[in-house]
């Protein structure tokens, strides 16, 4: 067995594991287990685990770029991927002993004030915003994780969930390394502290080789940013399940000029490209499945590519298009908004209607609703007004108000609704808790018909790869078919987009369709998991 280095974790030991977690659901997917949710709020839909961000300055150090501020703004752009906790770790690029670290619970703007940002000195850094799926909602699980190895400090931020975390956990524990948390991310960090037996490290640690070794042990699901001293490594699993992309920091007056002609002031890597423009960066490309990219003050380079088995296809999470990603992000050469527009068009072809108005449940269903309206030739109009200031501290309503459900979240635009036959488009239905009260709200405002169209197929299976989708018994599509669900929620009709239609829609505007480099994970829709079902727990 390979010799382990010191792997002291910066944090307090966490002896209390959340009583029932996603890990337990892996063994008994048909049983209902309590998900790890933020306290004080009942989550009725899906949540993505987290977002990662990294930035490094080019040229001479110290840099004129405010790296910590850039990372903070990048995380703000990724806030939709996690609102539970966040953290930033920075490095001056000179010493491997010390990093600047600031982490905390809550929203990014509440964690990082001017004082915190000023303390985060550095020429490079990584950041993370989190929603927990595999570990409890506690400060000790905030990322990025920092471990101290024989070669200095190592910081890591992770998006995803390891499907074989138990075998990796056993391997780490057998080396005599203690684990302070039940987070996959700490497990990854400790795995990287072990040098592969077949790799010589006489001149210091070979981090690309260590990362490759980890990737051969863990097929999916992850996108990683790893920082050591003066370098950042951007890593995406071989199936490309979780997104990761590269951006170039350009001069302030660069405008919309050709990206290749612009001087690089630095480089950024992010779960999504949506925050690039706000920090003066331009989208370059996605990190390819299995690719390890090294970023330094001299630029970036691909140091390795870990291939998946020949008989396995790429498995990019298709729900990034449907729900999780921000609409201005780029995947596979197309903007997410355009893919959602095509989902609406395809939905109109599959489930047409004669109606007066097409509208959406704000805001994730809006692009699909526009597509449905354009394809069907019907007018689009807003029928719901969203209250953006309803927080988790909202006063608990009386029984009567609670029965009205979403009254605190939405208002009906009565003049647009009264006497109309409405097609209401939403991106997905999970538990089915919110659509019924919305329909009642529209009927109370005078709608004579309300037809529901869902721009994705029925959700029928849980996700084991970093998305907090409920257990099978909680998913309404496993209890009621479309006709039954329409009756249950009070709709005049209800129809879903087909799996084939969804795949067709997201491929419509892709810049290239290479069967070898293309493919989607539809496990939550079909039960076909790219890496098979997760292994059983040993304890």
C-alpha positions as a Python dict, from the first residue, in 0.01 Angstrom:
ca = {
    (1, 'X'): (0, 0, 0),
    (2, 'X'): (120, 350, -84),
    (3, 'X'): (266, 548, 200),
    (4, 'X'): (41, 827, 326),
    (5, 'X'): (144, 1179, 410),
    (6, 'X'): (18, 1383, 699),
    (7, 'X'): (-341, 1477, 630),
    (8, 'X'): (-442, 1708, 913),
    (9, 'X'): (-772, 1871, 834),
    (10, 'X'): (-829, 2236, 923),
    (11, 'X'): (-1146, 2208, 1128),
    (12, 'X'): (-1306, 2060, 1434),
    (13, 'X'): (-1381, 1688, 1441),
    (14, 'X'): (-1744, 1613, 1363),
    (15, 'X'): (-1851, 1311, 1562),
    (16, 'X'): (-2220, 1350, 1494),
    (17, 'X'): (-2326, 1237, 1155),
    (18, 'X'): (-2665, 1352, 1028),
    (19, 'X'): (-2905, 1080, 1139),
    (20, 'X'): (-3036, 996, 797),
    (21, 'X'): (-2853, 1111, 486),
    (22, 'X'): (-2833, 1067, 114),
    (23, 'X'): (-2570, 798, 173),
    (24, 'X'): (-2831, 590, 353),
    (25, 'X'): (-3074, 641, 66),
    (26, 'X'): (-2819, 485, -167),
    (27, 'X'): (-2883, 144, -14),
    (28, 'X'): (-3259, 169, 19),
    (29, 'X'): (-3373, 402, -263),
    (30, 'X'): (-3740, 312, -222),
    (31, 'X'): (-3754, 411, 143),
    (32, 'X'): (-3818, 766, 255),
    (33, 'X'): (-3525, 918, 436),
    (34, 'X'): (-3492, 1264, 576),
    (35, 'X'): (-3286, 1479, 343),
    (36, 'X'): (-3030, 1719, 484),
    (37, 'X'): (-3202, 2054, 432),
    (38, 'X'): (-3132, 2405, 553),
    (39, 'X'): (-3301, 2466, 883),
    (40, 'X'): (-3619, 2663, 884),
    (41, 'X'): (-3727, 2600, 528),
    (42, 'X'): (-3918, 2324, 356),
    (43, 'X'): (-3772, 2247, 16),
    (44, 'X'): (-4032, 2123, -228),
    (45, 'X'): (-3822, 2084, -540),
    (46, 'X'): (-3472, 1989, -650),
    (47, 'X'): (-3151, 2147, -533),
    (48, 'X'): (-2807, 2133, -690),
    (49, 'X'): (-2520, 2054, -456),
    (50, 'X'): (-2282, 2341, -519),
    (51, 'X'): (-2074, 2562, -744),
    (52, 'X'): (-1695, 2599, -770),
    (53, 'X'): (-1484, 2891, -888),
    (54, 'X'): (-1112, 2959, -926),
    (55, 'X'): (-904, 3255, -1043),
    (56, 'X'): (-534, 3312, -1103),
    (57, 'X'): (-346, 3623, -1218),
    (58, 'X'): (-89, 3621, -1496),
    (59, 'X'): (245, 3798, -1505),
    (60, 'X'): (444, 3938, -1215),
    (61, 'X'): (324, 3907, -858),
    (62, 'X'): (185, 4082, -663),
    (63, 'X'): (-94, 4126, -914),
    (64, 'X'): (-307, 4435, -962),
    (65, 'X'): (-615, 4214, -987),
    (66, 'X'): (-830, 4180, -677),
    (67, 'X'): (-845, 3801, -685),
    (68, 'X'): (-1058, 3759, -372),
    (69, 'X'): (-1313, 4011, -499),
    (70, 'X'): (-1327, 3836, -836),
    (71, 'X'): (-1389, 3500, -672),
    (72, 'X'): (-1656, 3653, -450),
    (73, 'X'): (-1838, 3799, -751),
    (74, 'X'): (-1799, 3468, -933),
    (75, 'X'): (-1963, 3290, -639),
    (76, 'X'): (-2247, 3544, -634),
    (77, 'X'): (-2316, 3447, -996),
    (78, 'X'): (-2325, 3082, -883),
    (79, 'X'): (-2547, 3149, -580),
    (80, 'X'): (-2838, 2961, -744),
    (81, 'X'): (-2633, 2641, -711),
    (82, 'X'): (-2612, 2663, -332),
    (83, 'X'): (-2729, 2901, -62),
    (84, 'X'): (-2624, 2714, 250),
    (85, 'X'): (-2257, 2804, 294),
    (86, 'X'): (-1962, 2946, 105),
    (87, 'X'): (-1588, 2989, 132),
    (88, 'X'): (-1280, 3137, -36),
    (89, 'X'): (-917, 3026, -2),
    (90, 'X'): (-635, 3238, -148),
    (91, 'X'): (-260, 3198, -195),
    (92, 'X'): (18, 3451, -252),
    (93, 'X'): (186, 3192, -474),
    (94, 'X'): (515, 3210, -281),
    (95, 'X'): (472, 2981, 18),
    (96, 'X'): (303, 2643, 34),
    (97, 'X'): (258, 2669, 410),
    (98, 'X'): (-14, 2928, 448),
    (99, 'X'): (-340, 3009, 272),
    (100, 'X'): (-588, 3285, 342),
    (101, 'X'): (-918, 3125, 441),
    (102, 'X'): (-1264, 3263, 506),
    (103, 'X'): (-1575, 3041, 523),
    (104, 'X'): (-1917, 3060, 679),
    (105, 'X'): (-2283, 2963, 676),
    (106, 'X'): (-2543, 3156, 480),
    (107, 'X'): (-2557, 3363, 163),
    (108, 'X'): (-2239, 3495, 5),
    (109, 'X'): (-2318, 3863, 63),
    (110, 'X'): (-2363, 3791, 433),
    (111, 'X'): (-2034, 3601, 465),
    (112, 'X'): (-1797, 3825, 268),
    (113, 'X'): (-1787, 4190, 370),
    (114, 'X'): (-1510, 4438, 284),
    (115, 'X'): (-1308, 4343, 591),
    (116, 'X'): (-1315, 3972, 504),
    (117, 'X'): (-1216, 4037, 142),
    (118, 'X'): (-924, 4263, 242),
    (119, 'X'): (-782, 3985, 458),
    (120, 'X'): (-783, 3741, 168),
    (121, 'X'): (-453, 3848, 11),
    (122, 'X'): (-350, 3647, -289),
    (123, 'X'): (-255, 3612, -653),
    (124, 'X'): (-468, 3303, -697),
    (125, 'X'): (-757, 3141, -514),
    (126, 'X'): (-1057, 2911, -525),
    (127, 'X'): (-1410, 2943, -393),
    (128, 'X'): (-1718, 2735, -328),
    (129, 'X'): (-2089, 2779, -263),
    (130, 'X'): (-2269, 2482, -115),
    (131, 'X'): (-2596, 2303, -76),
    (132, 'X'): (-2546, 1982, 117),
    (133, 'X'): (-2655, 1643, -10),
    (134, 'X'): (-2405, 1403, 147),
    (135, 'X'): (-2311, 1571, 474),
    (136, 'X'): (-2482, 1775, 740),
    (137, 'X'): (-2544, 2148, 720),
    (138, 'X'): (-2265, 2255, 957),
    (139, 'X'): (-1969, 2493, 952),
    (140, 'X'): (-1723, 2202, 959),
    (141, 'X'): (-1849, 2094, 615),
    (142, 'X'): (-1801, 2435, 451),
    (143, 'X'): (-1568, 2433, 153),
    (144, 'X'): (-1305, 2476, 18),
    (145, 'X'): (-1135, 2214, 235),
    (146, 'X'): (-775, 2273, 332),
    (147, 'X'): (-543, 1989, 432),
    (148, 'X'): (-177, 2017, 532),
    (149, 'X'): (48, 1765, 360),
    (150, 'X'): (421, 1699, 381),
    (151, 'X'): (452, 1930, 79),
    (152, 'X'): (242, 2215, 212),
    (153, 'X'): (-121, 2316, 218),
    (154, 'X'): (-369, 2184, -37),
    (155, 'X'): (-714, 2336, -95),
    (156, 'X'): (-998, 2169, -278),
    (157, 'X'): (-1354, 2258, -379),
    (158, 'X'): (-1590, 1997, -517),
    (159, 'X'): (-1920, 1988, -705),
    (160, 'X'): (-2087, 1648, -726),
    (161, 'X'): (-2113, 1333, -520),
    (162, 'X'): (-1888, 1026, -529),
    (163, 'X'): (-2086, 713, -615),
    (164, 'X'): (-1817, 489, -466),
    (165, 'X'): (-1739, 698, -159),
    (166, 'X'): (-1745, 393, 70),
    (167, 'X'): (-1455, 212, -98),
    (168, 'X'): (-1253, 535, -99),
    (169, 'X'): (-1337, 595, 266),
    (170, 'X'): (-1217, 246, 358),
    (171, 'X'): (-893, 297, 166),
    (172, 'X'): (-820, 627, 341),
    (173, 'X'): (-904, 489, 686),
    (174, 'X'): (-688, 180, 628),
    (175, 'X'): (-391, 413, 578),
    (176, 'X'): (-448, 535, 933),
    (177, 'X'): (-578, 874, 825),
    (178, 'X'): (-862, 1013, 1034),
    (179, 'X'): (-1155, 1191, 871),
    (180, 'X'): (-1311, 1489, 1044),
    (181, 'X'): (-1633, 1501, 838),
    (182, 'X'): (-1856, 1284, 623),
    (183, 'X'): (-1810, 1511, 324),
    (184, 'X'): (-1697, 1364, -7),
    (185, 'X'): (-1478, 1670, -54),
    (186, 'X'): (-1259, 1597, 249),
    (187, 'X'): (-1235, 1239, 129),
    (188, 'X'): (-1105, 1361, -208),
    (189, 'X'): (-853, 1589, -38),
    (190, 'X'): (-720, 1305, 178),
    (191, 'X'): (-702, 1074, -125),
    (192, 'X'): (-477, 1326, -299),
    (193, 'X'): (-242, 1321, -1),
    (194, 'X'): (-132, 971, -101),
    (195, 'X'): (130, 933, -373),
    (196, 'X'): (61, 648, -622),
    (197, 'X'): (303, 357, -587),
    (198, 'X'): (412, 372, -952),
    (199, 'X'): (497, 744, -950),
    (200, 'X'): (839, 880, -857),
    (201, 'X'): (835, 1204, -657),
    (202, 'X'): (1203, 1271, -589),
    (203, 'X'): (1163, 1633, -701),
    (204, 'X'): (841, 1698, -511),
    (205, 'X'): (479, 1598, -541),
    (206, 'X'): (339, 1513, -882),
    (207, 'X'): (-10, 1656, -836),
    (208, 'X'): (-137, 1569, -1188),
    (209, 'X'): (-36, 1206, -1128),
    (210, 'X'): (-208, 1206, -790),
    (211, 'X'): (-522, 1357, -941),
    (212, 'X'): (-516, 1100, -1221),
    (213, 'X'): (-479, 821, -965),
    (214, 'X'): (-783, 951, -777),
    (215, 'X'): (-983, 973, -1102),
    (216, 'X'): (-912, 609, -1181),
    (217, 'X'): (-1046, 517, -837),
    (218, 'X'): (-1355, 741, -858),
    (219, 'X'): (-1531, 737, -1195),
    (220, 'X'): (-1791, 1003, -1108),
    (221, 'X'): (-1938, 1245, -1017),
    (222, 'X'): (-1730, 1558, -970),
    (223, 'X'): (-1590, 1881, -1096),
    (224, 'X'): (-1295, 1995, -887),
    (225, 'X'): (-1072, 2295, -839),
    (226, 'X'): (-751, 2207, -652),
    (227, 'X'): (-498, 2469, -537),
    (228, 'X'): (-139, 2416, -423),
    (229, 'X'): (99, 2708, -370),
    (230, 'X'): (111, 2874, -715),
    (231, 'X'): (-110, 2650, -928),
    (232, 'X'): (-476, 2562, -972),
    (233, 'X'): (-593, 2235, -1124),
    (234, 'X'): (-934, 2217, -1289),
    (235, 'X'): (-1067, 1862, -1303),
    (236, 'X'): (-1381, 1708, -1453),
    (237, 'X'): (-1481, 1343, -1422),
    (238, 'X'): (-1447, 1118, -1724),
    (239, 'X'): (-1822, 1112, -1787),
    (240, 'X'): (-1851, 1490, -1784),
    (241, 'X'): (-2143, 1460, -1544),
    (242, 'X'): (-2094, 1793, -1368),
    (243, 'X'): (-2017, 2113, -1561),
    (244, 'X'): (-1689, 2307, -1555),
    (245, 'X'): (-1563, 2577, -1790),
    (246, 'X'): (-1263, 2800, -1851),
    (247, 'X'): (-1253, 3178, -1892),
    (248, 'X'): (-994, 3441, -1975),
    (249, 'X'): (-959, 3767, -1781),
    (250, 'X'): (-907, 4041, -2042),
    (251, 'X'): (-829, 4416, -2018),
    (252, 'X'): (-1113, 4642, -1911),
    (253, 'X'): (-1145, 4804, -2255),
    (254, 'X'): (-1138, 4475, -2448),
    (255, 'X'): (-1502, 4501, -2556),
    (256, 'X'): (-1634, 4224, -2778),
    (257, 'X'): (-1309, 4168, -2969),
    (258, 'X'): (-1182, 3824, -3065),
    (259, 'X'): (-1091, 3646, -2743),
    (260, 'X'): (-777, 3493, -2894),
    (261, 'X'): (-639, 3837, -2977),
    (262, 'X'): (-673, 3968, -2623),
    (263, 'X'): (-396, 3979, -2368),
    (264, 'X'): (-461, 3746, -2074),
    (265, 'X'): (-451, 3927, -1739),
    (266, 'X'): (-554, 3605, -1571),
    (267, 'X'): (-764, 3289, -1598),
    (268, 'X'): (-1079, 3170, -1427),
    (269, 'X'): (-1254, 2836, -1398),
    (270, 'X'): (-1615, 2796, -1292),
    (271, 'X'): (-1908, 2557, -1274),
    (272, 'X'): (-2087, 2795, -1510),
    (273, 'X'): (-1987, 3081, -1737),
    (274, 'X'): (-2268, 3313, -1622),
    (275, 'X'): (-2041, 3523, -1398),
    (276, 'X'): (-1755, 3577, -1642),
    (277, 'X'): (-1864, 3907, -1797),
    (278, 'X'): (-1926, 4068, -1458),
    (279, 'X'): (-1559, 4021, -1360),
    (280, 'X'): (-1410, 4114, -1697),
    (281, 'X'): (-1358, 3758, -1820),
    (282, 'X'): (-1460, 3592, -2144),
    (283, 'X'): (-1576, 3235, -2197),
    (284, 'X'): (-1308, 3020, -2363),
    (285, 'X'): (-1431, 2661, -2353),
    (286, 'X'): (-1552, 2378, -2134),
    (287, 'X'): (-1316, 2153, -1946),
    (288, 'X'): (-1346, 1826, -2135),
    (289, 'X'): (-1460, 1505, -1963),
    (290, 'X'): (-1160, 1346, -1791),
    (291, 'X'): (-940, 1652, -1850),
    (292, 'X'): (-693, 1789, -1596),
    (293, 'X'): (-605, 2152, -1667),
    (294, 'X'): (-317, 2325, -1490),
    (295, 'X'): (-348, 2702, -1445),
    (296, 'X'): (-42, 2908, -1354),
    (297, 'X'): (81, 3266, -1393),
    (298, 'X'): (205, 3162, -1738),
    (299, 'X'): (-136, 3049, -1865),
    (300, 'X'): (-311, 2714, -1883),
    (301, 'X'): (-234, 2375, -2029),
    (302, 'X'): (-389, 2030, -2040),
    (303, 'X'): (-164, 1801, -1835),
    (304, 'X'): (-365, 1479, -1869),
    (305, 'X'): (-691, 1325, -1988),
    (306, 'X'): (-838, 1024, -1809),
    (307, 'X'): (-1052, 828, -2052),
    (308, 'X'): (-1369, 643, -1959),
    (309, 'X'): (-1430, 287, -2085),
    (310, 'X'): (-1487, 263, -2463),
    (311, 'X'): (-1836, 123, -2416),
    (312, 'X'): (-1945, 415, -2196),
    (313, 'X'): (-2083, 741, -2334),
    (314, 'X'): (-2052, 1088, -2192),
    (315, 'X'): (-2316, 1151, -1924),
    (316, 'X'): (-2364, 1525, -1881),
    (317, 'X'): (-2650, 1593, -1638),
    (318, 'X'): (-2941, 1689, -1862),
    (319, 'X'): (-3112, 1874, -1578),
    (320, 'X'): (-2843, 2141, -1599),
    (321, 'X'): (-3030, 2245, -1914),
    (322, 'X'): (-3376, 2195, -1767),
    (323, 'X'): (-3344, 2359, -1428),
    (324, 'X'): (-3012, 2403, -1248),
    (325, 'X'): (-2800, 2628, -1468),
    (326, 'X'): (-2853, 2999, -1507),
    (327, 'X'): (-3005, 3078, -1846),
    (328, 'X'): (-2707, 3287, -1964),
    (329, 'X'): (-2453, 3007, -1909),
    (330, 'X'): (-2291, 2821, -2199),
    (331, 'X'): (-2285, 2443, -2237),
    (332, 'X'): (-2173, 2252, -2548),
    (333, 'X'): (-2143, 2571, -2751),
    (334, 'X'): (-2497, 2694, -2684),
    (335, 'X'): (-2663, 2918, -2430),
    (336, 'X'): (-2887, 2744, -2178),
    (337, 'X'): (-3167, 2986, -2264),
    (338, 'X'): (-3172, 2867, -2627),
    (339, 'X'): (-3193, 2502, -2517),
    (340, 'X'): (-3488, 2581, -2289),
    (341, 'X'): (-3653, 2768, -2574),
    (342, 'X'): (-3621, 2456, -2789),
    (343, 'X'): (-3769, 2244, -2508),
    (344, 'X'): (-4077, 2464, -2521),
    (345, 'X'): (-4099, 2434, -2899),
    (346, 'X'): (-4071, 2056, -2881),
    (347, 'X'): (-4334, 2047, -2607),
    (348, 'X'): (-4574, 2243, -2831),
    (349, 'X'): (-4519, 1991, -3111),
    (350, 'X'): (-4581, 1696, -2880),
    (351, 'X'): (-4874, 1842, -2679),
    (352, 'X'): (-5050, 2120, -2872),
    (353, 'X'): (-5349, 2312, -2737),
    (354, 'X'): (-5608, 2565, -2847),
    (355, 'X'): (-5587, 2841, -2589),
    (356, 'X'): (-5585, 3218, -2547),
    (357, 'X'): (-5255, 3269, -2369),
    (358, 'X'): (-4925, 3093, -2293),
    (359, 'X'): (-4750, 3183, -1970),
    (360, 'X'): (-4497, 3043, -1726),
    (361, 'X'): (-4426, 2979, -1361),
    (362, 'X'): (-4151, 3239, -1303),
    (363, 'X'): (-3873, 3220, -1367),
    (364, 'X'): (-3724, 2887, -1471),
    (365, 'X'): (-4019, 2803, -1696),
    (366, 'X'): (-4017, 3132, -1886),
    (367, 'X'): (-3782, 3041, -2172),
    (368, 'X'): (-3973, 2718, -2242),
    (369, 'X'): (-4302, 2911, -2235),
    (370, 'X'): (-4170, 3153, -2497),
    (371, 'X'): (-4070, 2854, -2711),
    (372, 'X'): (-4415, 2697, -2670),
    (373, 'X'): (-4584, 3024, -2767),
    (374, 'X'): (-4368, 3076, -3077),
    (375, 'X'): (-4415, 2720, -3200),
    (376, 'X'): (-4792, 2717, -3139),
    (377, 'X'): (-4858, 3068, -3268),
    (378, 'X'): (-5024, 3168, -2941),
    (379, 'X'): (-4961, 3490, -2754),
    (380, 'X'): (-4729, 3492, -2453),
    (381, 'X'): (-4826, 3693, -2149),
    (382, 'X'): (-4739, 3708, -1781),
    (383, 'X'): (-5003, 3580, -1542),
    (384, 'X'): (-4801, 3544, -1223),
    (385, 'X'): (-4606, 3808, -1032),
    (386, 'X'): (-4331, 3669, -812),
    (387, 'X'): (-4261, 3813, -470),
    (388, 'X'): (-3879, 3825, -456),
    (389, 'X'): (-3865, 3917, -88),
    (390, 'X'): (-4008, 3606, 74),
    (391, 'X'): (-3731, 3461, 290),
    (392, 'X'): (-3694, 3167, 523),
    (393, 'X'): (-3811, 3372, 822),
    (394, 'X'): (-4160, 3422, 678),
    (395, 'X'): (-4422, 3417, 958),
    (396, 'X'): (-4605, 3084, 972),
    (397, 'X'): (-4957, 3147, 835),
    (398, 'X'): (-5286, 3039, 980),
    (399, 'X'): (-5451, 2720, 859),
    (400, 'X'): (-5662, 2910, 607),
    (401, 'X'): (-5362, 3096, 461),
    (402, 'X'): (-5154, 2781, 456),
    (403, 'X'): (-5423, 2618, 239),
    (404, 'X'): (-5374, 2899, -10),
    (405, 'X'): (-5016, 2775, -33),
    (406, 'X'): (-4822, 2994, -270),
    (407, 'X'): (-5009, 3317, -198),
    (408, 'X'): (-4699, 3442, -17),
    (409, 'X'): (-4477, 3366, -318),
    (410, 'X'): (-4691, 3456, -619),
    (411, 'X'): (-4963, 3701, -710),
    (412, 'X'): (-5198, 3667, -1007),
    (413, 'X'): (-5219, 3941, -1272),
    (414, 'X'): (-5599, 3934, -1273),
    (415, 'X'): (-5650, 4154, -1580),
    (416, 'X'): (-5434, 3919, -1788),
    (417, 'X'): (-5608, 3610, -1651),
    (418, 'X'): (-5980, 3682, -1634),
    (419, 'X'): (-6187, 3492, -1891),
    (420, 'X'): (-5878, 3330, -2049),
    (421, 'X'): (-5785, 2976, -2140),
    (422, 'X'): (-5427, 2955, -2016),
    (423, 'X'): (-5139, 2723, -2099),
    (424, 'X'): (-4904, 2738, -1799),
    (425, 'X'): (-4552, 2608, -1867),
    (426, 'X'): (-4314, 2498, -1591),
    (427, 'X'): (-3972, 2333, -1610),
    (428, 'X'): (-4048, 2029, -1390),
    (429, 'X'): (-4273, 1875, -1126),
    (430, 'X'): (-4106, 1705, -830),
    (431, 'X'): (-4338, 1645, -536),
    (432, 'X'): (-4632, 1831, -690),
    (433, 'X'): (-4680, 2053, -385),
    (434, 'X'): (-4680, 2394, -553),
    (435, 'X'): (-4860, 2356, -886),
    (436, 'X'): (-5204, 2296, -731),
    (437, 'X'): (-5209, 2621, -529),
    (438, 'X'): (-5087, 2811, -838),
    (439, 'X'): (-5377, 2673, -1042),
    (440, 'X'): (-5621, 2772, -768),
    (441, 'X'): (-5469, 3120, -762),
    (442, 'X'): (-5530, 3158, -1137),
    (443, 'X'): (-5885, 3024, -1116),
    (444, 'X'): (-5962, 3262, -830),
    (445, 'X'): (-5835, 3543, -1055),
    (446, 'X'): (-6085, 3443, -1326),
    (447, 'X'): (-5912, 3190, -1554),
    (448, 'X'): (-6170, 2964, -1721),
    (449, 'X'): (-5918, 2692, -1817),
    (450, 'X'): (-5569, 2614, -1689),
    (451, 'X'): (-5363, 2361, -1885),
    (452, 'X'): (-5025, 2255, -1746),
    (453, 'X'): (-4733, 2177, -1976),
    (454, 'X'): (-4404, 2055, -1827),
    (455, 'X'): (-4087, 2114, -2030),
    (456, 'X'): (-3920, 1794, -1906),
    (457, 'X'): (-4019, 1428, -1862),
    (458, 'X'): (-4162, 1289, -1535),
    (459, 'X'): (-3906, 1259, -1254),
    (460, 'X'): (-3916, 900, -1132),
    (461, 'X'): (-3578, 812, -982),
    (462, 'X'): (-3343, 964, -719),
    (463, 'X'): (-3004, 1104, -810),
    (464, 'X'): (-2681, 975, -652),
    (465, 'X'): (-2450, 1221, -827),
    (466, 'X'): (-2486, 1550, -645),
    (467, 'X'): (-2848, 1653, -704),
    (468, 'X'): (-3087, 1645, -412),
    (469, 'X'): (-3380, 1472, -584),
    (470, 'X'): (-3620, 1310, -336),
    (471, 'X'): (-3672, 935, -294),
    (472, 'X'): (-3900, 745, -531),
    (473, 'X'): (-4195, 746, -295),
    (474, 'X'): (-4180, 1126, -269),
    (475, 'X'): (-4178, 1180, -647),
    (476, 'X'): (-4535, 1247, -759),
    (477, 'X'): (-4479, 1091, -1104),
    (478, 'X'): (-4443, 749, -936),
    (479, 'X'): (-4789, 782, -781),
    (480, 'X'): (-4995, 949, -1051),
    (481, 'X'): (-4985, 952, -1431),
    (482, 'X'): (-5040, 1277, -1621),
    (483, 'X'): (-5420, 1247, -1630),
    (484, 'X'): (-5443, 1154, -1263),
    (485, 'X'): (-5207, 1436, -1166),
    (486, 'X'): (-5415, 1687, -1363),
    (487, 'X'): (-5721, 1584, -1163),
    (488, 'X'): (-5522, 1590, -840),
    (489, 'X'): (-5397, 1948, -886),
    (490, 'X'): (-5712, 2085, -1050),
    (491, 'X'): (-5578, 2135, -1403),
    (492, 'X'): (-5787, 2091, -1718),
    (493, 'X'): (-5499, 1890, -1868),
    (494, 'X'): (-5134, 1812, -1800),
    (495, 'X'): (-4860, 1684, -2029),
    (496, 'X'): (-4486, 1626, -2003),
    (497, 'X'): (-4211, 1655, -2263),
    (498, 'X'): (-4085, 1309, -2365),
    (499, 'X'): (-3732, 1188, -2289),
    (500, 'X'): (-3662, 1166, -2663),
    (501, 'X'): (-3803, 1515, -2711),
    (502, 'X'): (-3584, 1657, -2435),
    (503, 'X'): (-3267, 1508, -2583),
    (504, 'X'): (-3365, 1632, -2929),
    (505, 'X'): (-3431, 1982, -2795),
    (506, 'X'): (-3099, 2024, -2611),
    (507, 'X'): (-2909, 1905, -2920),
    (508, 'X'): (-3091, 2140, -3158),
    (509, 'X'): (-2851, 2435, -3128),
    (510, 'X'): (-2530, 2255, -3034),
    (511, 'X'): (-2231, 2368, -3235),
    (512, 'X'): (-2126, 2007, -3290),
    (513, 'X'): (-2291, 1671, -3234),
    (514, 'X'): (-2021, 1407, -3202),
    (515, 'X'): (-2168, 1077, -3077),
    (516, 'X'): (-1837, 996, -2906),
    (517, 'X'): (-1818, 1330, -2726),
    (518, 'X'): (-2189, 1365, -2660),
    (519, 'X'): (-2432, 1202, -2424),
    (520, 'X'): (-2653, 1282, -2127),
    (521, 'X'): (-2730, 1141, -1788),
    (522, 'X'): (-3107, 1084, -1775),
    (523, 'X'): (-3097, 860, -1467),
    (524, 'X'): (-3361, 1060, -1278),
    (525, 'X'): (-3594, 1012, -1575),
    (526, 'X'): (-3513, 659, -1691),
    (527, 'X'): (-3334, 486, -1401),
    (528, 'X'): (-3031, 421, -1624),
    (529, 'X'): (-2733, 532, -1415),
    (530, 'X'): (-2409, 592, -1611),
    (531, 'X'): (-2190, 429, -1349),
    (532, 'X'): (-2444, 177, -1222),
    (533, 'X'): (-2609, 192, -881),
    (534, 'X'): (-2388, 308, -592),
    (535, 'X'): (-2219, 46, -380),
    (536, 'X'): (-2376, -63, -54),
    (537, 'X'): (-2264, 80, 276),
    (538, 'X'): (-2038, -126, 499),
    (539, 'X'): (-2151, 18, 830),
}
